[in-house]
Tab-separated table of C-alpha atoms and ligand atoms in Angstrom:
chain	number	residue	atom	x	y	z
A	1	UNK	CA	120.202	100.615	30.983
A	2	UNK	CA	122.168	103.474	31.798
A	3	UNK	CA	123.479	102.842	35.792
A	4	UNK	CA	120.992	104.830	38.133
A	5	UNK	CA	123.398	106.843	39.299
A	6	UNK	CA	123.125	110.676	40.171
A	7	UNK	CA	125.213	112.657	38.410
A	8	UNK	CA	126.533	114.627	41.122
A	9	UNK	CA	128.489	111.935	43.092
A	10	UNK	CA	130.001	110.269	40.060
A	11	UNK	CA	133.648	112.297	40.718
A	12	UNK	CA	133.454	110.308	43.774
A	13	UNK	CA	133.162	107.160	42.448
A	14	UNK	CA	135.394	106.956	39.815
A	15	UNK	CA	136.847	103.467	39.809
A	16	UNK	CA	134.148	101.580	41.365
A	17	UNK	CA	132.606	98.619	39.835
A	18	UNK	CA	129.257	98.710	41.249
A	19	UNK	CA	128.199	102.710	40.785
A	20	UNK	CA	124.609	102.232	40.876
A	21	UNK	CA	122.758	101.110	44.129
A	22	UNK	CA	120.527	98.306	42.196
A	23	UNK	CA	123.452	95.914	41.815
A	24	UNK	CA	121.316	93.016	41.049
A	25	UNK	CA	120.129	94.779	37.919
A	26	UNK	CA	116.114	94.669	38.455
A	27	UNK	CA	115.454	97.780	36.898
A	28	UNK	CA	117.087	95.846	33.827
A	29	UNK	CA	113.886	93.256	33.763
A	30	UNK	CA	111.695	96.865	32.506
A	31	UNK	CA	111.317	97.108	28.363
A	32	UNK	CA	113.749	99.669	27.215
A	33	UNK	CA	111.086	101.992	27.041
A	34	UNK	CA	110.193	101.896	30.707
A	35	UNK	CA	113.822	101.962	31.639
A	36	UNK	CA	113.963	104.823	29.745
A	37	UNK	CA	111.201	106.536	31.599
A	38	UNK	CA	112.520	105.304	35.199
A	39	UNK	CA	115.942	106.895	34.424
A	40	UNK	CA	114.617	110.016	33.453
A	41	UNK	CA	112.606	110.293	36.634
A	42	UNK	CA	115.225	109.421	38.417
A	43	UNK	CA	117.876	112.150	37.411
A	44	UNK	CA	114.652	114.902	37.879
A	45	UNK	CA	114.299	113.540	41.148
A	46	UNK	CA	118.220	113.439	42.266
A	47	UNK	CA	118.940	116.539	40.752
A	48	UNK	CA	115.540	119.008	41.148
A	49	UNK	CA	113.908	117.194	44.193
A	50	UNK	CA	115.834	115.740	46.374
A	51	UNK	CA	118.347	118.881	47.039
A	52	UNK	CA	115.114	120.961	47.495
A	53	UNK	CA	113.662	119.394	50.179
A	54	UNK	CA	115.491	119.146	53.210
A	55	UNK	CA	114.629	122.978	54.435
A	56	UNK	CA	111.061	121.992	53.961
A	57	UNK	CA	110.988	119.071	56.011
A	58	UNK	CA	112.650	120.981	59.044
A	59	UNK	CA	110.245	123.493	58.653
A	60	UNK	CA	107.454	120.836	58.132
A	61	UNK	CA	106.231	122.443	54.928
A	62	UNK	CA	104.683	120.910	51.651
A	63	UNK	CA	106.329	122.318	48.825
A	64	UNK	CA	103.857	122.956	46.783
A	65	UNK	CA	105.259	124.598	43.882
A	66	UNK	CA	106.944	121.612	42.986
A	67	UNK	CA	104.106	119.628	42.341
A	68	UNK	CA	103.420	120.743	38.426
A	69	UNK	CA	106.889	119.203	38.300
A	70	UNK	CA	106.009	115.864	39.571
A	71	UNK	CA	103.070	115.840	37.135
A	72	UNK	CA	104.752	117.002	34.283
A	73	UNK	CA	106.908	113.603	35.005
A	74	UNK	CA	103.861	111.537	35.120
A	75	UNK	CA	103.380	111.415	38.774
A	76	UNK	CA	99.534	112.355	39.134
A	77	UNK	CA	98.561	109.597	37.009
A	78	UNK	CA	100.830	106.523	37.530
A	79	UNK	CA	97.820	104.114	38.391
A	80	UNK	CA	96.378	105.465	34.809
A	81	UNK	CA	99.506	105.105	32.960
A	82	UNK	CA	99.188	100.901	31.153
A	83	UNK	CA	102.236	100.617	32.805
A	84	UNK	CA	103.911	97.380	34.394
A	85	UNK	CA	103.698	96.837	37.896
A	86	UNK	CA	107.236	96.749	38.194
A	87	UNK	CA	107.474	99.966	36.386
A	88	UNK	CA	105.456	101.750	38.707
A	89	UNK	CA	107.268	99.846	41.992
A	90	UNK	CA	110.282	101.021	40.579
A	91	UNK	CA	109.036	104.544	40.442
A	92	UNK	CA	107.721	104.563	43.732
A	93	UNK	CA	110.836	103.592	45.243
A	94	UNK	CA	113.030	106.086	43.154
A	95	UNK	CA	110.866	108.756	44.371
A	96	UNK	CA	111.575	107.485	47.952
A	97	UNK	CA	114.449	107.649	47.024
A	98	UNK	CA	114.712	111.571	46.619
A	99	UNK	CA	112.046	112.251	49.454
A	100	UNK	CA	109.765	110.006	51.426
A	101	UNK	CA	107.399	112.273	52.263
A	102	UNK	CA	106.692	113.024	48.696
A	103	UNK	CA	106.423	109.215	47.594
A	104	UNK	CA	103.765	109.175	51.029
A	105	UNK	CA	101.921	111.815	48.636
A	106	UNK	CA	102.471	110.210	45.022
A	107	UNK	CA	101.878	106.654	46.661
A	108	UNK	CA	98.602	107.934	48.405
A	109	UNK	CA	97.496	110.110	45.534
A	110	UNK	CA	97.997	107.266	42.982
A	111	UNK	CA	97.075	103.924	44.784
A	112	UNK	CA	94.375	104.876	47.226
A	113	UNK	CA	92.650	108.054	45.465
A	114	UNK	CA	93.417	107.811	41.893
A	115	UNK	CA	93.589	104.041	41.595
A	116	UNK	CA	90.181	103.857	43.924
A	117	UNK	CA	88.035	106.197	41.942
A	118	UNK	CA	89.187	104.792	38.784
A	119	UNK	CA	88.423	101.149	39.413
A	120	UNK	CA	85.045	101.718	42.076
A	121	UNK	CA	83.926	105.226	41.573
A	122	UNK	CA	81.103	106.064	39.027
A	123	UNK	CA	80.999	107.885	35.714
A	124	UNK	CA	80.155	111.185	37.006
A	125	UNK	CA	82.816	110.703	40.151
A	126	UNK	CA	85.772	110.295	37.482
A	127	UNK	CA	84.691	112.989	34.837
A	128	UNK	CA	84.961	115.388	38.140
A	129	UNK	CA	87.828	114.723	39.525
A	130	UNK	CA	90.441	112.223	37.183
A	131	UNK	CA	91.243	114.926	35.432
A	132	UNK	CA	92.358	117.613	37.672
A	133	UNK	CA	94.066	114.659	39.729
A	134	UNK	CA	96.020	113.828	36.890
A	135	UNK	CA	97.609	116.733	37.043
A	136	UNK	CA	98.115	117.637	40.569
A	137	UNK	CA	95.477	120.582	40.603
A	138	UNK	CA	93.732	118.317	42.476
A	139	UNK	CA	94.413	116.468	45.337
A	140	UNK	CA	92.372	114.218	47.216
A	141	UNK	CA	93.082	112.287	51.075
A	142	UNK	CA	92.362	108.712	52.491
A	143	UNK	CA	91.134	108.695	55.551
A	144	UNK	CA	90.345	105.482	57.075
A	145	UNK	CA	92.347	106.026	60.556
A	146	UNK	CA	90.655	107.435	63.635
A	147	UNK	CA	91.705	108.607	66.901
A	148	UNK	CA	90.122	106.175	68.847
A	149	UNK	CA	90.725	103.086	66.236
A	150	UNK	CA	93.755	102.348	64.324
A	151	UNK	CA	95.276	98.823	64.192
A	152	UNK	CA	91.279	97.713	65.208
A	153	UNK	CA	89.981	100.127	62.323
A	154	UNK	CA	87.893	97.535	60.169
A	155	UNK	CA	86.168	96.072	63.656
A	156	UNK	CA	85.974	99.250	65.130
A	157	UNK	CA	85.073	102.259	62.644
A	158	UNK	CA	83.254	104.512	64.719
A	159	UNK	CA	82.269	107.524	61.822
A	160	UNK	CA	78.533	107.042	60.690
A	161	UNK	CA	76.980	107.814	57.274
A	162	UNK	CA	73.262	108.347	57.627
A	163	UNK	CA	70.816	108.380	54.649
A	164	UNK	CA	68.989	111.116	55.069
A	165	UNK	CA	66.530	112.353	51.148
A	166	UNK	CA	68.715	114.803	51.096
A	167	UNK	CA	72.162	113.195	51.203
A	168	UNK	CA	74.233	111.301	53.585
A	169	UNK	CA	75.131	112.872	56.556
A	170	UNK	CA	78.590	112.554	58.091
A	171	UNK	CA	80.152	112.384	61.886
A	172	UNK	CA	83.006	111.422	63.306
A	173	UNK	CA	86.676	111.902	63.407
A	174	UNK	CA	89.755	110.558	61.656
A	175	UNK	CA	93.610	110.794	62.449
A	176	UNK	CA	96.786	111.451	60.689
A	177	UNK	CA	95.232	111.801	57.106
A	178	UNK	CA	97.914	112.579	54.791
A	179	UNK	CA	97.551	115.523	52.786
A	180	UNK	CA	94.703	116.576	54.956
A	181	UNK	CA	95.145	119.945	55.402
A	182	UNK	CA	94.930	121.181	52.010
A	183	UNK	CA	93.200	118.560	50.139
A	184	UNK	CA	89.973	118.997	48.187
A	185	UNK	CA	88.180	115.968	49.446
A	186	UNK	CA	88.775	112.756	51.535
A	187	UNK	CA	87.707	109.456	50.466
A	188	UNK	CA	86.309	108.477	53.770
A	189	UNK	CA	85.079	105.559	54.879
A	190	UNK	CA	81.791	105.524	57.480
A	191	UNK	CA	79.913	103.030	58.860
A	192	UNK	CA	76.490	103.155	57.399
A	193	UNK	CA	73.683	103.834	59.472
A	194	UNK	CA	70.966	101.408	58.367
A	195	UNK	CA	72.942	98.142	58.223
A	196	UNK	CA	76.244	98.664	59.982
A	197	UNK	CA	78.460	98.364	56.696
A	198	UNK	CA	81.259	100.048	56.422
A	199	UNK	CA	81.195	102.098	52.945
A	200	UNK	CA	83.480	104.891	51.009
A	201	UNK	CA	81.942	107.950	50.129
A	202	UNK	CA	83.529	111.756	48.393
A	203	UNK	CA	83.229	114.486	51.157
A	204	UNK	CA	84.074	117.532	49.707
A	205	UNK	CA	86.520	119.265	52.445
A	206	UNK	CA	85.108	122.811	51.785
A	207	UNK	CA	81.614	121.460	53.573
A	208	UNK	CA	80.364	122.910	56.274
A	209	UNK	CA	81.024	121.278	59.348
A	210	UNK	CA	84.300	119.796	57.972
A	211	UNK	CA	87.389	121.188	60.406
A	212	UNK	CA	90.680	120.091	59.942
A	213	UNK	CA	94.063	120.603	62.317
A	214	UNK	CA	97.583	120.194	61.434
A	215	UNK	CA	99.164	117.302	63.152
A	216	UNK	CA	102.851	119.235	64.018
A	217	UNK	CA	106.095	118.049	65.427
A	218	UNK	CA	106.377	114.592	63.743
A	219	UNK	CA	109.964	112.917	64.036
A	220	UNK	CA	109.140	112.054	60.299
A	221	UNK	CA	107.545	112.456	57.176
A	222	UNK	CA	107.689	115.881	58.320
A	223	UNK	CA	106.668	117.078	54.695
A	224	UNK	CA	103.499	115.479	54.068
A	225	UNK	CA	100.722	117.343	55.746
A	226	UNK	CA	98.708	114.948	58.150
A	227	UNK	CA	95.890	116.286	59.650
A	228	UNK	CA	92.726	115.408	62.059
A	229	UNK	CA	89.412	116.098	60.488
A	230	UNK	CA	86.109	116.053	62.060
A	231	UNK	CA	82.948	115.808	60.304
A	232	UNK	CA	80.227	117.699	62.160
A	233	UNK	CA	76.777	116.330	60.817
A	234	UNK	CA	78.318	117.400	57.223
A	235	UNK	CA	75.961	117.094	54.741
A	236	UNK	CA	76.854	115.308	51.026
A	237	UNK	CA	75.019	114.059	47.918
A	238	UNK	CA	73.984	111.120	47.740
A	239	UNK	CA	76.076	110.403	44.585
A	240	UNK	CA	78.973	111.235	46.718
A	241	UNK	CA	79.022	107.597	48.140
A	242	UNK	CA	81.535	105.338	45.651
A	243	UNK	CA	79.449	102.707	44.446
A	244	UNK	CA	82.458	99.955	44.064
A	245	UNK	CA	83.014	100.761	47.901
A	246	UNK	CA	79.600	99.749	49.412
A	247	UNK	CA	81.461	97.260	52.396
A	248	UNK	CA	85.143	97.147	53.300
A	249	UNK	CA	85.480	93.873	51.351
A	250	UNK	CA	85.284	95.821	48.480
A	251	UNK	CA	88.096	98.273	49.329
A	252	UNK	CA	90.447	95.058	50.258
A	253	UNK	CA	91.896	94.919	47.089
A	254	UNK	CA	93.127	98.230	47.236
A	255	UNK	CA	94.430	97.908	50.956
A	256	UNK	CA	96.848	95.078	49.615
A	257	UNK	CA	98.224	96.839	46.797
A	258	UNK	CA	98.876	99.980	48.890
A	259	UNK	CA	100.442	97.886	51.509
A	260	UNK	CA	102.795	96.646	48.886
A	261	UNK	CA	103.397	100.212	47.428
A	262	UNK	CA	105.235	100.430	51.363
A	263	UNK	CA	106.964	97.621	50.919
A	264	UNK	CA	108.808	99.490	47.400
A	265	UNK	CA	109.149	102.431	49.679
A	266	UNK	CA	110.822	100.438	52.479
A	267	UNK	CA	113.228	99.143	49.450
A	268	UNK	CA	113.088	102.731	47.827
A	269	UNK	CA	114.526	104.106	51.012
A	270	UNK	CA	117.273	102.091	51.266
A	271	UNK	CA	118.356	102.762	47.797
A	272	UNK	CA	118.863	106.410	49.130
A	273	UNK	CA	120.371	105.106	52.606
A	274	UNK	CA	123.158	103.482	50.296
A	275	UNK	CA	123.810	106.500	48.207
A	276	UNK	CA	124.073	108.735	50.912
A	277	UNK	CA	126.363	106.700	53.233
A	278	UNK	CA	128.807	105.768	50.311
A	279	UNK	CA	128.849	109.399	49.160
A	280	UNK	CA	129.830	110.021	52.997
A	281	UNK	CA	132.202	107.086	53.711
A	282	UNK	CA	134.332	107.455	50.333
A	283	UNK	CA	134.625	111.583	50.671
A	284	UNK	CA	135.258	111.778	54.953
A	285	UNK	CA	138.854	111.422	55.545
A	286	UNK	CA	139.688	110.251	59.081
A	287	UNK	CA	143.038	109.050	59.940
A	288	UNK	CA	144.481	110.352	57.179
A	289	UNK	CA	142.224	108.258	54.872
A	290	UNK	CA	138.782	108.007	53.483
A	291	UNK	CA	136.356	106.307	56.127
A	292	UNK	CA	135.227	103.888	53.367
A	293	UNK	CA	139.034	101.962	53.736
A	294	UNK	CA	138.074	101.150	57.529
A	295	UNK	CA	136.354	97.266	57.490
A	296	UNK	CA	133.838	98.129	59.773
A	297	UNK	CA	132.698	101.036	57.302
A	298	UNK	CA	132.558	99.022	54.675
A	299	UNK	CA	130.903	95.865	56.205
A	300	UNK	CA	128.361	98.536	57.135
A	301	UNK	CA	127.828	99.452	53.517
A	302	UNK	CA	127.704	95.683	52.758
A	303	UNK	CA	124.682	95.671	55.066
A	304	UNK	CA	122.858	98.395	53.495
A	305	UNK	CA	123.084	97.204	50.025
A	306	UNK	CA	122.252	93.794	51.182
A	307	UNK	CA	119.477	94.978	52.834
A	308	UNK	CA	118.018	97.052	49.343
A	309	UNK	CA	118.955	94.808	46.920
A	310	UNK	CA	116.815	91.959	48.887
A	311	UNK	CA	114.177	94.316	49.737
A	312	UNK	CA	114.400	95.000	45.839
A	313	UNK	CA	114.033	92.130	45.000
A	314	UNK	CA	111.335	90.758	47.137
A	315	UNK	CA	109.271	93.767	45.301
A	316	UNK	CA	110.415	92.656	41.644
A	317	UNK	CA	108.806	88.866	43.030
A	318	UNK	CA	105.529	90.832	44.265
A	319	UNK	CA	104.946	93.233	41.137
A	320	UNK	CA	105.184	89.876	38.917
A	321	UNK	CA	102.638	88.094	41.449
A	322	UNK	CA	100.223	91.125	41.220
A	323	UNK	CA	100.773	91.368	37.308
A	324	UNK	CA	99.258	88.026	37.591
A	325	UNK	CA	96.223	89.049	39.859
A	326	UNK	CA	97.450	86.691	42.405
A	327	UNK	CA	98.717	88.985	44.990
A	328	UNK	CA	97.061	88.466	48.667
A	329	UNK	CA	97.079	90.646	52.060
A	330	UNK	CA	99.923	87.741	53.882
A	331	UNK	CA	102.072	88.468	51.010
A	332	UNK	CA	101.646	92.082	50.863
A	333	UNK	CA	101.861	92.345	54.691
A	334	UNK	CA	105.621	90.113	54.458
A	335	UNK	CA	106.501	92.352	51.571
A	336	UNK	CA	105.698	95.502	53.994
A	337	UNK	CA	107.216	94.090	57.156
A	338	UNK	CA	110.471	93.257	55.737
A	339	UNK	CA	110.950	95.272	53.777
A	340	UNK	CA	110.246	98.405	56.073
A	341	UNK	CA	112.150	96.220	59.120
A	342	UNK	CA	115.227	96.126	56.984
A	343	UNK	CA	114.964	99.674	56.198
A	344	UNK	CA	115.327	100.676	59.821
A	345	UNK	CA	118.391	99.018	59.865
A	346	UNK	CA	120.095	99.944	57.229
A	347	UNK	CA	118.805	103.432	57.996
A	348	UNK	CA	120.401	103.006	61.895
A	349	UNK	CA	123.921	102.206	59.458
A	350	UNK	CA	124.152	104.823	57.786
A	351	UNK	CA	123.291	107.113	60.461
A	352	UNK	CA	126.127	105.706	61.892
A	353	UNK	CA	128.873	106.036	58.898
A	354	UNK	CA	127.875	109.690	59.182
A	355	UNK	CA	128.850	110.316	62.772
A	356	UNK	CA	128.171	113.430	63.998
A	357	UNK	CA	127.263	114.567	60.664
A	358	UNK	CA	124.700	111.882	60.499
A	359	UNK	CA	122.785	113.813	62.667
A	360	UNK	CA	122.014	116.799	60.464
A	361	UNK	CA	119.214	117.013	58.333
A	362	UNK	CA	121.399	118.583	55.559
A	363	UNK	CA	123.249	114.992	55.094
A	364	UNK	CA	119.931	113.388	54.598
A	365	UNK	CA	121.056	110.298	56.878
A	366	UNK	CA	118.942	111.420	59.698
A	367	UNK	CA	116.241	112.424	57.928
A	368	UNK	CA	116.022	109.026	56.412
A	369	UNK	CA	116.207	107.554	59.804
A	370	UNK	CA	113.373	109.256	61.083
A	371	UNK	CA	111.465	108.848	57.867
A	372	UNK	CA	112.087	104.763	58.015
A	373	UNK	CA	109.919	105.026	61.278
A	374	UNK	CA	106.773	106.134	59.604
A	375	UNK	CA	106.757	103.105	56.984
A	376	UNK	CA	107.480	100.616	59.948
A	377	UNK	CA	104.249	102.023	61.541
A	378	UNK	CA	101.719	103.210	58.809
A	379	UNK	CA	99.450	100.830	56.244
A	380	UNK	CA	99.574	98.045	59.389
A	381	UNK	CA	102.140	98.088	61.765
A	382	UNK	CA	104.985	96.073	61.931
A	383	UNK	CA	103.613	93.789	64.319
A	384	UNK	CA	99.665	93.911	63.095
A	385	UNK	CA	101.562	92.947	59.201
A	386	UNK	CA	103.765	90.101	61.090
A	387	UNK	CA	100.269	88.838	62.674
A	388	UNK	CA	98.673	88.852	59.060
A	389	UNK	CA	101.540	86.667	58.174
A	390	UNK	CA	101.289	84.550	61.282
A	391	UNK	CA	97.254	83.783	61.026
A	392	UNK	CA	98.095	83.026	57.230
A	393	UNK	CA	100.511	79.726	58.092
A	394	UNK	CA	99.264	79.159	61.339
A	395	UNK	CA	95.419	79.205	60.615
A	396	UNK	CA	94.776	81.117	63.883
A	397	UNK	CA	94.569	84.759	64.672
A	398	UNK	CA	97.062	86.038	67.275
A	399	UNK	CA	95.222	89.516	67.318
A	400	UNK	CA	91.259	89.053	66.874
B	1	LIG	C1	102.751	109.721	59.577
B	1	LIG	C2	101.534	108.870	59.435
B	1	LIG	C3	100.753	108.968	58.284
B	1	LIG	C4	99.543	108.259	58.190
B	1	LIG	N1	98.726	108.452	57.099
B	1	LIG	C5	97.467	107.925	57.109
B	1	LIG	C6	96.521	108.265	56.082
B	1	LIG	O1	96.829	109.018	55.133
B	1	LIG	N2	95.268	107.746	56.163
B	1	LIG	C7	94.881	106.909	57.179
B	1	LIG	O2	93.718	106.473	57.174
B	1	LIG	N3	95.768	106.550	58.162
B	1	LIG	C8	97.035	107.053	58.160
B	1	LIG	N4	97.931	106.717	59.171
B	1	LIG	C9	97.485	105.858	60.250
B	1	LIG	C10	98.248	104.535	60.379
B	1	LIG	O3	97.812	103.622	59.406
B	1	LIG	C11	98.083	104.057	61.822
B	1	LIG	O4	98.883	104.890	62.626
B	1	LIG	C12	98.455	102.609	62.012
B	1	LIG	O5	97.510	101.760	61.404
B	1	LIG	C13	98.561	102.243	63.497
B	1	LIG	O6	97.452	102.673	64.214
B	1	LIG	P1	97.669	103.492	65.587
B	1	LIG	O7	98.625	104.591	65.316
B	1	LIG	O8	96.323	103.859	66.094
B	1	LIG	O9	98.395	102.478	66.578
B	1	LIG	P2	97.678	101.415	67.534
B	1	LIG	O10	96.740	100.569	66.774
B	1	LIG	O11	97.148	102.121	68.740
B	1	LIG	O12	98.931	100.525	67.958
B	1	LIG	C14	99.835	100.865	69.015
B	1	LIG	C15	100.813	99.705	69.209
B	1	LIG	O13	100.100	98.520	69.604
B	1	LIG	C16	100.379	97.454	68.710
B	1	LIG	N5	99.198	96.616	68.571
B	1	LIG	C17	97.906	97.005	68.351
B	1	LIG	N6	97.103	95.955	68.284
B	1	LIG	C18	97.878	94.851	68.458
B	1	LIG	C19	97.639	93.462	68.493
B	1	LIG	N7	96.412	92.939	68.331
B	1	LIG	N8	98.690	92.631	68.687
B	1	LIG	C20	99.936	93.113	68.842
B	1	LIG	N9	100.229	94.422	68.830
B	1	LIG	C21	99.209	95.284	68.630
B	1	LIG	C22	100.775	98.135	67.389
B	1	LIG	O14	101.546	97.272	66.576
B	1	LIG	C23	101.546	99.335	67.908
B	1	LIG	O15	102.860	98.948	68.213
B	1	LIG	C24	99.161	107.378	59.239
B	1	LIG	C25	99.989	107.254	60.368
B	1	LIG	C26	101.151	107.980	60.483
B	1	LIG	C27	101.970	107.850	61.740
């Protein structure tokens, strides 16, 4: 495989033996076709995406009008795609990579909207919306979180779905929904009425009674478009409820493999961490010499890329597990820990090989920083994905 490398920096690294940030070569494990693929979506996202973005996240837009450009690369319909696993990890963490706000969108588009309708919604659900989803023209939201129940959410799910003859009716709020301003519907999940079940159902967000509210001012992920959204006694079909998702059992499946799409973003990020802080350290003379000839520089670097290539590789181990079928919540939730714990420090190093620079959003170091806090805390905490971990070779729960 060609080395991953963008073309832009290679002046700079003339001479180096290791150009490209997967030094262990994982990417190298794809068939040549998929390697293909992954490189081509890779130099779209170095050289179209990741430039573009950095005005947009200060100014905490979505830009939208790249978005047939992410679907013309595939995407919309990753989850639909045949596919390896560790083809579509490997995407996932190139296009964290370029933008982590964007891979928030792809990841959330493709494993929890795309990927849920497709395995547990029915004929009729798919035929309405696959298509346009494919394709970007359509965009659906998950919203699980509320404001009163996050890391408690599958004890404590507070919005109700009553079954009413002429459709379920909805109430109750949810909390930092990405994509929730602007989406056409939210998968939402309500606790049924009648037997206390917690179930997934399609509410359109054009409904009456639906209002939805920017959440502004985040230290990260300042691109994606999180929102609150109340439901106000809105009223749905009743073929709006996904019949795969009738109890939160059902929907388990899908949390795992969501929290290990984090865990490629955690290694994803770091990929970009290394590229940016080498680009800096071999270009920034201090001393009359580049910063990259100073040991502490360069054990820094050493830490970075250890950091990726283990997160990386800790991914490659869980897409071959879930090729299998065998992948579990205390795996995904070590996947998403570490990796995303590793991330923040590797993300606190190269912040630091920028110096002052490192603080500008135009070196990308910062924003990565910032960005690294959001997949620490979302899909599980850190500490609620450590507990996961700890109940699974303990055999007791340290937080129920
Ligand atoms: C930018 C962003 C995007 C998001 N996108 C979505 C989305 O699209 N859809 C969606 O449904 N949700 C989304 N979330 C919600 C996310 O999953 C929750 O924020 C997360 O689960 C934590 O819940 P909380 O924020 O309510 O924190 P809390 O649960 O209130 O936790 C606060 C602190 O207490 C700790 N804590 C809580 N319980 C325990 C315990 N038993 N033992 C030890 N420590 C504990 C936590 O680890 C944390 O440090 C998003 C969040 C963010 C910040």
């Amino acid at each position: 495989m060609p080395p991953i490398l963008p073309p832009q920096h290679a002046a700079h690294l003339e001479g180096i033996v290791f150009p490209h940030a997967d030094i262990l070569s994982v990417a190298d494990r794809l068939p040549a076709e998929e390697q293909r693929k992954l490189q081509t979506i890779h130099e779209f996202l170095q050289t179209e995406i990741r430039p573009a973005v950095g005005e947009y996240w200060d100014r905490e837009e979505l830009p939208f009008d790249l978005l047939p450009a992410l679907a013309a690369h595939g995407l919309g319909e990753i989850e639909l795609s045949g596919t390896s696993r560790l083809y579509r990890g490997l995407v996932y963490a190139e296009v964290t990579r370029a933008d982590v706000s964007l891979s928030a969108l792809v990841g959330i588009h493709n494993e929890l909207v795309v990927g849920l309708i497709d395995k547990l919604g029915s004929p009729e659900q798919k035929d309405t919306w696959l298509p346009g989803l494919r394709t970007f023209e359509k965009v659906g939201c998950f919203a699980l979180t509320e404001p009163d129940h996050g890391s408690d959410i599958a004890g404590g799910l507070a919005t109700t779905a009553q079954r009413t003859e002429d459709g379920w009716v909805i109430n109750g709020s949810k909390r930092w929904i990405g994509a929730g301003t602007f989406a056409d519907f939210a998968i939402t999940f309500a606790r049924d009425t009648t037997d206390n079940e917690i179930r997934a159902f399609i509410v359109e967000l054009d409904r009456e009674g639906v209002t939805r509210t920017k959440i502004s001012r985040k230290m990260g992920l300042r691109i994606m478009q999180n929102a609150d959204i109340h439901f106000d006694n809105v009223v749905i079909p009743l073929d709006n409820a996904i019949p795969g998702a009738q109890s939160f059992a059902n929907v388990n499946d899908f949390l795992c493999y969501s929290r290990a799409w984090v865990g490629w973003q955690g290694a994803g990020l770091q990929l970009g961490i290394f590229d940016k802080a080498r680009e800096y350290a071999v270009s920034r003379q201090q001393f009359g010499r580049p910063i990259a000839k100073f040991q502490l520089v360069q054990e820094q670097l050493a830490r970075i890329l250890g950091n990726a290539s283990a997160s990386l590789t800790m991914m490659a181990q869980v897409a071959w597990v879930q090729e299998e079928g065998r992948l579990e919540m205390p795996f995904a939730a070590l996947a998403k820990a570490t990796t995303t714990r590793l991330a923040r420090e590797s993300a606190a190093a190269g912040r630091n090989i920028g110096g002052g620079n490192g603080i500008l959003t135009e070196y990308d170091l910062s924003k990565m920083m910032s960005d690294a806090e959001i997949l620490f805390t979302y899909e599980g905490t850190y500490d609620i994905n450590s507990l996961i971990v700890g109940r699974a070779v303990t055999g007791v729960s340290a937080f129920v």
